[in-house]
mmCIF file of C-alpha atoms in Angstrom:
data_model
loop_
_atom_site.group_PDB
_atom_site.id
_atom_site.type_symbol
_atom_site.label_atom_id
_atom_site.label_comp_id
_atom_site.label_asym_id
_atom_site.label_seq_id
_atom_site.Cartn_x
_atom_site.Cartn_y
_atom_site.Cartn_z
ATOM 1 C CA UNK L 19 168.490 193.805 219.196
ATOM 2 C CA UNK L 20 165.491 195.550 217.973
ATOM 3 C CA UNK L 21 163.344 192.939 219.741
ATOM 4 C CA UNK L 22 165.795 193.294 223.259
ATOM 5 C CA UNK L 23 164.998 197.094 223.283
ATOM 6 C CA UNK L 24 161.161 196.165 222.764
ATOM 7 C CA UNK L 25 161.425 193.992 225.400
ATOM 8 C CA UNK L 26 162.790 196.345 227.567
ATOM 9 C CA UNK L 27 160.266 199.239 226.599
ATOM 10 C CA UNK L 28 157.262 197.094 227.724
ATOM 11 C CA UNK L 29 159.080 195.552 230.948
ATOM 12 C CA UNK L 30 159.395 200.029 231.116
ATOM 13 C CA UNK L 31 156.298 200.281 231.295
ATOM 14 C CA UNK L 32 154.736 197.615 232.894
ATOM 15 C CA UNK L 33 157.316 198.463 236.177
ATOM 16 C CA UNK L 34 155.542 201.583 235.497
ATOM 17 C CA UNK L 35 152.160 201.071 236.090
ATOM 18 C CA UNK L 36 153.048 198.094 239.170
ATOM 19 C CA UNK L 37 154.710 201.220 240.199
ATOM 20 C CA UNK L 38 151.573 203.149 240.469
ATOM 21 C CA UNK L 39 149.808 200.696 241.845
ATOM 22 C CA UNK L 40 151.454 200.583 244.683
ATOM 23 C CA UNK L 41 149.570 200.957 248.338
ATOM 24 C CA UNK L 42 150.650 204.411 249.498
ATOM 25 C CA UNK L 43 151.234 204.073 253.649
ATOM 26 C CA UNK L 44 147.941 205.080 254.520
ATOM 27 C CA UNK L 45 145.333 203.698 256.660
ATOM 28 C CA UNK L 46 141.242 203.867 256.126
ATOM 29 C CA UNK L 47 138.810 203.170 257.917
ATOM 30 C CA UNK L 48 135.049 203.025 257.916
ATOM 31 C CA UNK L 49 133.291 203.724 262.055
ATOM 32 C CA UNK L 50 129.822 202.259 261.093
ATOM 33 C CA UNK L 51 129.112 202.255 264.975
ATOM 34 C CA UNK L 52 128.024 204.147 267.153
ATOM 35 C CA UNK L 53 128.699 202.084 270.298
ATOM 36 C CA UNK L 54 131.537 204.192 272.419
ATOM 37 C CA UNK L 55 133.620 201.617 273.422
ATOM 38 C CA UNK L 56 134.199 201.101 269.628
ATOM 39 C CA UNK L 57 133.916 204.544 268.439
ATOM 40 C CA UNK L 58 137.427 204.883 271.278
ATOM 41 C CA UNK L 59 138.459 201.947 269.500
ATOM 42 C CA UNK L 60 138.767 203.276 266.213
ATOM 43 C CA UNK L 61 140.570 206.769 267.131
ATOM 44 C CA UNK L 62 142.838 205.307 269.333
ATOM 45 C CA UNK L 63 143.926 203.662 266.314
ATOM 46 C CA UNK L 64 143.373 205.913 263.607
ATOM 47 C CA UNK L 65 145.478 208.657 266.034
ATOM 48 C CA UNK L 66 148.629 205.782 266.433
ATOM 49 C CA UNK L 67 148.447 205.308 263.008
ATOM 50 C CA UNK L 68 149.478 208.883 262.649
ATOM 51 C CA UNK L 69 152.309 208.319 264.799
ATOM 52 C CA UNK L 70 153.494 204.992 263.722
ATOM 53 C CA UNK L 71 153.861 207.535 259.735
ATOM 54 C CA UNK L 72 150.479 206.594 258.179
ATOM 55 C CA UNK L 73 147.328 208.483 256.511
ATOM 56 C CA UNK L 74 144.753 208.221 257.995
ATOM 57 C CA UNK L 75 141.243 208.689 256.627
ATOM 58 C CA UNK L 76 137.488 207.720 258.649
ATOM 59 C CA UNK L 77 134.980 207.170 256.825
ATOM 60 C CA UNK L 78 131.434 207.811 259.247
ATOM 61 C CA UNK L 79 128.630 206.074 258.539
ATOM 62 C CA UNK L 80 124.861 204.640 259.575
ATOM 63 C CA UNK L 81 125.656 204.802 263.891
ATOM 64 C CA UNK L 82 129.008 206.105 263.134
ATOM 65 C CA UNK L 83 127.355 208.842 261.732
ATOM 66 C CA UNK L 84 125.538 211.153 264.762
ATOM 67 C CA UNK L 85 129.064 210.763 266.421
ATOM 68 C CA UNK L 86 130.274 213.673 264.544
ATOM 69 C CA UNK L 87 127.337 215.798 265.552
ATOM 70 C CA UNK L 88 127.749 219.375 267.070
ATOM 71 C CA UNK L 89 126.442 219.101 270.393
ATOM 72 C CA UNK L 90 125.801 222.958 270.984
ATOM 73 C CA UNK L 91 124.425 223.239 267.309
ATOM 74 C CA UNK L 92 120.974 223.363 266.648
ATOM 75 C CA UNK L 93 119.218 223.095 263.273
ATOM 76 C CA UNK L 94 115.705 224.006 262.433
ATOM 77 C CA UNK L 95 114.081 223.299 259.527
ATOM 78 C CA UNK L 96 113.599 218.960 259.361
ATOM 79 C CA UNK L 97 110.224 216.980 259.057
ATOM 80 C CA UNK L 98 109.275 214.605 261.577
ATOM 81 C CA UNK L 99 111.305 211.558 260.990
ATOM 82 C CA UNK L 100 114.408 214.369 261.045
ATOM 83 C CA UNK L 101 113.195 215.304 264.199
ATOM 84 C CA UNK L 102 112.706 212.135 265.072
ATOM 85 C CA UNK L 103 116.061 210.323 264.267
ATOM 86 C CA UNK L 104 117.625 214.368 265.489
ATOM 87 C CA UNK L 105 116.014 213.292 269.181
ATOM 88 C CA UNK L 106 116.761 209.874 269.518
ATOM 89 C CA UNK L 107 120.509 209.519 268.140
ATOM 90 C CA UNK L 108 123.285 210.723 270.253
ATOM 91 C CA UNK L 109 124.303 214.075 269.953
ATOM 92 C CA UNK L 110 128.242 214.091 269.444
ATOM 93 C CA UNK L 111 130.860 212.036 270.230
ATOM 94 C CA UNK L 112 130.426 212.687 274.481
ATOM 95 C CA UNK L 113 127.077 211.340 274.330
ATOM 96 C CA UNK L 114 127.853 207.947 272.499
ATOM 97 C CA UNK L 115 127.261 204.511 274.496
ATOM 98 C CA UNK L 116 128.685 201.046 275.820
ATOM 99 C CA UNK L 117 127.681 198.292 273.426
ATOM 100 C CA UNK L 118 127.647 196.004 277.035
ATOM 101 C CA UNK L 119 127.150 196.969 279.962
ATOM 102 C CA UNK L 120 125.431 200.588 279.225
ATOM 103 C CA UNK L 121 122.543 199.549 281.943
ATOM 104 C CA UNK L 122 120.321 202.471 281.105
ATOM 105 C CA UNK L 123 123.435 205.137 280.874
ATOM 106 C CA UNK L 124 124.634 203.805 284.447
ATOM 107 C CA UNK L 125 126.992 201.531 282.419
ATOM 108 C CA UNK L 126 128.704 203.962 280.320
ATOM 109 C CA UNK L 127 129.339 206.727 283.157
ATOM 110 C CA UNK L 128 131.310 204.376 285.231
ATOM 111 C CA UNK L 129 133.499 203.799 282.055
ATOM 112 C CA UNK L 130 133.794 207.297 281.473
ATOM 113 C CA UNK L 131 135.036 208.113 285.168
ATOM 114 C CA UNK L 132 136.982 205.293 284.946
ATOM 115 C CA UNK L 133 138.672 206.452 281.935
ATOM 116 C CA UNK L 134 139.558 209.588 283.443
ATOM 117 C CA UNK L 135 141.287 207.338 286.568
ATOM 118 C CA UNK L 136 143.365 206.218 284.342
ATOM 119 C CA UNK L 137 144.619 208.172 281.657
ATOM 120 C CA UNK L 138 142.766 207.586 278.630
ATOM 121 C CA UNK L 139 141.496 210.342 276.910
ATOM 122 C CA UNK L 140 137.539 211.002 276.097
ATOM 123 C CA UNK L 141 135.583 210.548 272.678
ATOM 124 C CA UNK L 142 135.798 214.171 272.336
ATOM 125 C CA UNK L 143 140.068 214.521 273.224
ATOM 126 C CA UNK L 144 140.605 211.894 270.625
ATOM 127 C CA UNK L 145 138.953 213.824 267.829
ATOM 128 C CA UNK L 146 140.708 216.896 268.109
ATOM 129 C CA UNK L 147 144.092 215.369 268.899
ATOM 130 C CA UNK L 148 142.563 213.583 265.696
ATOM 131 C CA UNK L 149 142.371 216.996 264.287
ATOM 132 C CA UNK L 150 145.843 218.141 265.574
ATOM 133 C CA UNK L 151 147.589 215.016 263.943
ATOM 134 C CA UNK L 152 145.782 215.326 260.566
ATOM 135 C CA UNK L 153 143.080 213.024 260.715
ATOM 136 C CA UNK L 154 140.871 213.606 257.614
ATOM 137 C CA UNK L 155 137.424 212.517 257.687
ATOM 138 C CA UNK L 156 134.757 212.188 255.891
ATOM 139 C CA UNK L 157 130.961 212.080 256.617
ATOM 140 C CA UNK L 158 128.701 209.908 254.761
ATOM 141 C CA UNK L 159 126.097 211.911 252.880
ATOM 142 C CA UNK L 160 124.222 208.882 252.304
ATOM 143 C CA UNK L 161 123.689 207.896 256.238
ATOM 144 C CA UNK L 162 123.028 212.223 256.647
ATOM 145 C CA UNK L 163 120.330 212.655 254.094
ATOM 146 C CA UNK L 164 118.282 209.534 255.997
ATOM 147 C CA UNK L 165 118.950 210.460 258.888
ATOM 148 C CA UNK L 166 117.683 214.104 258.168
ATOM 149 C CA UNK L 167 121.020 215.151 259.201
ATOM 150 C CA UNK L 168 122.457 219.058 258.316
ATOM 151 C CA UNK L 169 126.194 219.624 257.598
ATOM 152 C CA UNK L 170 125.513 222.433 259.570
ATOM 153 C CA UNK L 171 124.720 219.992 262.272
ATOM 154 C CA UNK L 172 128.468 219.080 262.238
ATOM 155 C CA UNK L 173 130.908 219.805 264.044
ATOM 156 C CA UNK L 174 133.577 222.162 263.417
ATOM 157 C CA UNK L 175 136.799 219.629 262.180
ATOM 158 C CA UNK L 176 139.553 221.027 260.317
ATOM 159 C CA UNK L 177 139.803 217.741 258.169
ATOM 160 C CA UNK L 178 135.924 217.042 257.556
ATOM 161 C CA UNK L 179 134.593 216.245 254.244
ATOM 162 C CA UNK L 180 131.646 215.106 252.902
ATOM 163 C CA UNK L 181 130.811 211.847 250.029
ATOM 164 C CA UNK L 182 129.981 208.594 249.788
ATOM 165 C CA UNK L 183 131.404 205.179 248.832
ATOM 166 C CA UNK L 184 133.230 206.220 245.727
ATOM 167 C CA UNK L 185 135.405 208.457 247.803
ATOM 168 C CA UNK L 186 135.650 205.364 250.670
ATOM 169 C CA UNK L 187 136.356 202.871 247.876
ATOM 170 C CA UNK L 188 139.274 205.038 245.958
ATOM 171 C CA UNK L 189 140.970 206.007 249.330
ATOM 172 C CA UNK L 190 140.514 202.493 250.328
ATOM 173 C CA UNK L 191 141.979 201.057 247.114
ATOM 174 C CA UNK L 192 145.407 203.435 247.876
ATOM 175 C CA UNK L 193 145.336 202.325 251.457
ATOM 176 C CA UNK L 194 147.457 199.057 253.344
ATOM 177 C CA UNK L 195 144.943 198.909 255.630
ATOM 178 C CA UNK L 196 141.428 198.807 255.998
ATOM 179 C CA UNK L 197 139.074 198.364 259.130
ATOM 180 C CA UNK L 198 135.579 198.086 258.743
ATOM 181 C CA UNK L 199 134.313 198.723 263.233
ATOM 182 C CA UNK U 4 178.622 210.373 279.765
ATOM 183 C CA UNK U 5 179.960 209.834 275.943
ATOM 184 C CA UNK U 6 178.516 212.138 273.167
ATOM 185 C CA UNK U 7 177.044 208.616 271.511
ATOM 186 C CA UNK U 8 174.546 208.556 274.073
ATOM 187 C CA UNK U 9 173.599 211.758 275.389
ATOM 188 C CA UNK U 10 170.201 212.907 275.628
ATOM 189 C CA UNK U 11 169.025 216.049 274.212
ATOM 190 C CA UNK U 12 165.285 216.138 274.831
ATOM 191 C CA UNK U 13 163.690 213.560 278.022
ATOM 192 C CA UNK U 14 159.709 213.377 277.719
ATOM 193 C CA UNK U 15 157.552 212.627 280.813
ATOM 194 C CA UNK U 16 154.690 210.255 279.423
ATOM 195 C CA UNK U 17 154.101 208.212 283.335
ATOM 196 C CA UNK U 18 150.607 207.694 283.533
ATOM 197 C CA UNK U 19 149.945 207.968 280.161
ATOM 198 C CA UNK U 20 147.600 205.746 277.999
ATOM 199 C CA UNK U 21 147.427 204.050 274.963
ATOM 200 C CA UNK U 22 148.092 205.624 272.120
ATOM 201 C CA UNK U 23 149.342 208.854 274.095
ATOM 202 C CA UNK U 24 153.007 206.983 274.807
ATOM 203 C CA UNK U 25 153.167 206.653 271.220
ATOM 204 C CA UNK U 26 152.392 209.603 269.793
ATOM 205 C CA UNK U 27 153.853 212.043 271.859
ATOM 206 C CA UNK U 28 156.990 210.376 271.061
ATOM 207 C CA UNK U 29 156.198 210.609 267.766
ATOM 208 C CA UNK U 30 155.985 214.148 268.163
ATOM 209 C CA UNK U 31 159.285 214.538 270.252
ATOM 210 C CA UNK U 32 161.146 212.807 267.532
ATOM 211 C CA UNK U 33 160.678 215.681 265.124
ATOM 212 C CA UNK U 34 161.778 218.004 268.101
ATOM 213 C CA UNK U 35 165.369 216.865 268.043
ATOM 214 C CA UNK U 36 168.179 216.594 265.365
ATOM 215 C CA UNK U 37 169.285 213.290 263.549
ATOM 216 C CA UNK U 38 171.415 211.459 264.989
ATOM 217 C CA UNK U 39 170.588 212.508 268.487
ATOM 218 C CA UNK U 40 168.948 210.887 271.780
ATOM 219 C CA UNK U 41 165.749 211.383 272.868
ATOM 220 C CA UNK U 42 164.257 210.200 276.429
ATOM 221 C CA UNK U 43 160.836 209.007 277.510
ATOM 222 C CA UNK U 44 159.296 207.936 280.311
ATOM 223 C CA UNK U 45 156.152 205.751 280.920
ATOM 224 C CA UNK U 46 154.650 203.700 283.138
ATOM 225 C CA UNK U 47 151.621 202.022 280.159
ATOM 226 C CA UNK U 48 152.853 199.014 280.406
ATOM 227 C CA UNK U 49 152.178 197.958 276.617
ATOM 228 C CA UNK U 50 154.856 200.686 275.700
ATOM 229 C CA UNK U 51 157.536 197.850 275.737
ATOM 230 C CA UNK U 52 155.996 196.023 273.147
ATOM 231 C CA UNK U 53 154.674 199.295 271.120
ATOM 232 C CA UNK U 54 157.731 201.827 271.446
ATOM 233 C CA UNK U 55 159.990 198.325 269.706
ATOM 234 C CA UNK U 56 157.299 198.323 267.538
ATOM 235 C CA UNK U 57 157.116 201.795 266.506
ATOM 236 C CA UNK U 58 160.484 201.706 266.153
ATOM 237 C CA UNK U 59 160.713 199.238 263.404
ATOM 238 C CA UNK U 60 157.858 200.769 262.222
ATOM 239 C CA UNK U 61 159.098 204.315 261.863
ATOM 240 C CA UNK U 62 162.579 203.252 261.530
ATOM 241 C CA UNK U 63 164.455 205.069 265.194
ATOM 242 C CA UNK U 64 166.410 202.619 267.155
ATOM 243 C CA UNK U 65 165.536 202.196 270.269
ATOM 244 C CA UNK U 66 169.375 202.316 272.033
ATOM 245 C CA UNK U 67 168.278 200.725 275.504
ATOM 246 C CA UNK U 68 164.186 199.992 276.876
ATOM 247 C CA UNK U 69 165.269 199.332 280.549
ATOM 248 C CA UNK U 70 162.286 198.559 283.377
ATOM 249 C CA UNK U 71 162.799 199.817 287.254
ATOM 250 C CA UNK U 72 159.345 198.950 288.857
ATOM 251 C CA UNK U 73 156.171 200.921 287.094
ATOM 252 C CA UNK U 74 158.575 202.660 285.420
ATOM 253 C CA UNK U 75 159.992 202.167 281.958
ATOM 254 C CA UNK U 76 162.466 204.011 280.396
ATOM 255 C CA UNK U 77 163.088 204.476 276.569
ATOM 256 C CA UNK U 78 166.386 205.596 274.547
ATOM 257 C CA UNK U 79 165.734 206.573 270.973
ATOM 258 C CA UNK U 80 167.596 207.582 268.342
ATOM 259 C CA UNK U 81 166.387 209.914 265.219
ATOM 260 C CA UNK U 82 167.407 208.307 262.352
ATOM 261 C CA UNK U 83 165.763 210.071 259.815
#
């Protein structure tokens, strides 16, 4: 009888541990790419996931980082490399280009006009929709540091955070779905 | 029309592309009471597979899906 009780106790604690490890109904996404098409795909999946009842967190890292720059903000006090990256990398979601068929910007312009015609939301509109839906966005501190970006030049976004790999892994570890785009 | 299929709210989502139909329907369903019906009109051919997938995932019941040319109409019952 005592043995049974001990077994029951062990089982109960095991079940509690397992329940703690159940992944949440959450999507954790890395947006590594700064290509317009891939960022569009990531935002479509993110907003769609909220519609499906999921919590969503997106990590913008490396080439994805400049997608969240604010096109109207100017910040000074950068070194030569920082100024170079600032000038060469796209300034915000409206400035990114296609991964294929860009043709010096012509292809991207054509795709944008086609998207408008076909009622596909622009990247900037998708970012605002994501904000409204409560999609969290985390910007990688290391990428910002490498490229010389400052927090003050990033977009105003209600659910914006800054973090590193541990933050991503914590979120990914408790998510049902993880994507790298 | 019987009470069981009475439409409480209707959404015109014609012309909208992915992911907007599913995003708007997920918002619209919260605006009808549990047990009530939301009607949605779409033209996105993808919505024919997307909305039932959304229903299976969220648990809301797709009472009817019908297509007339490019126009698609869904009747969705809020279950929770």
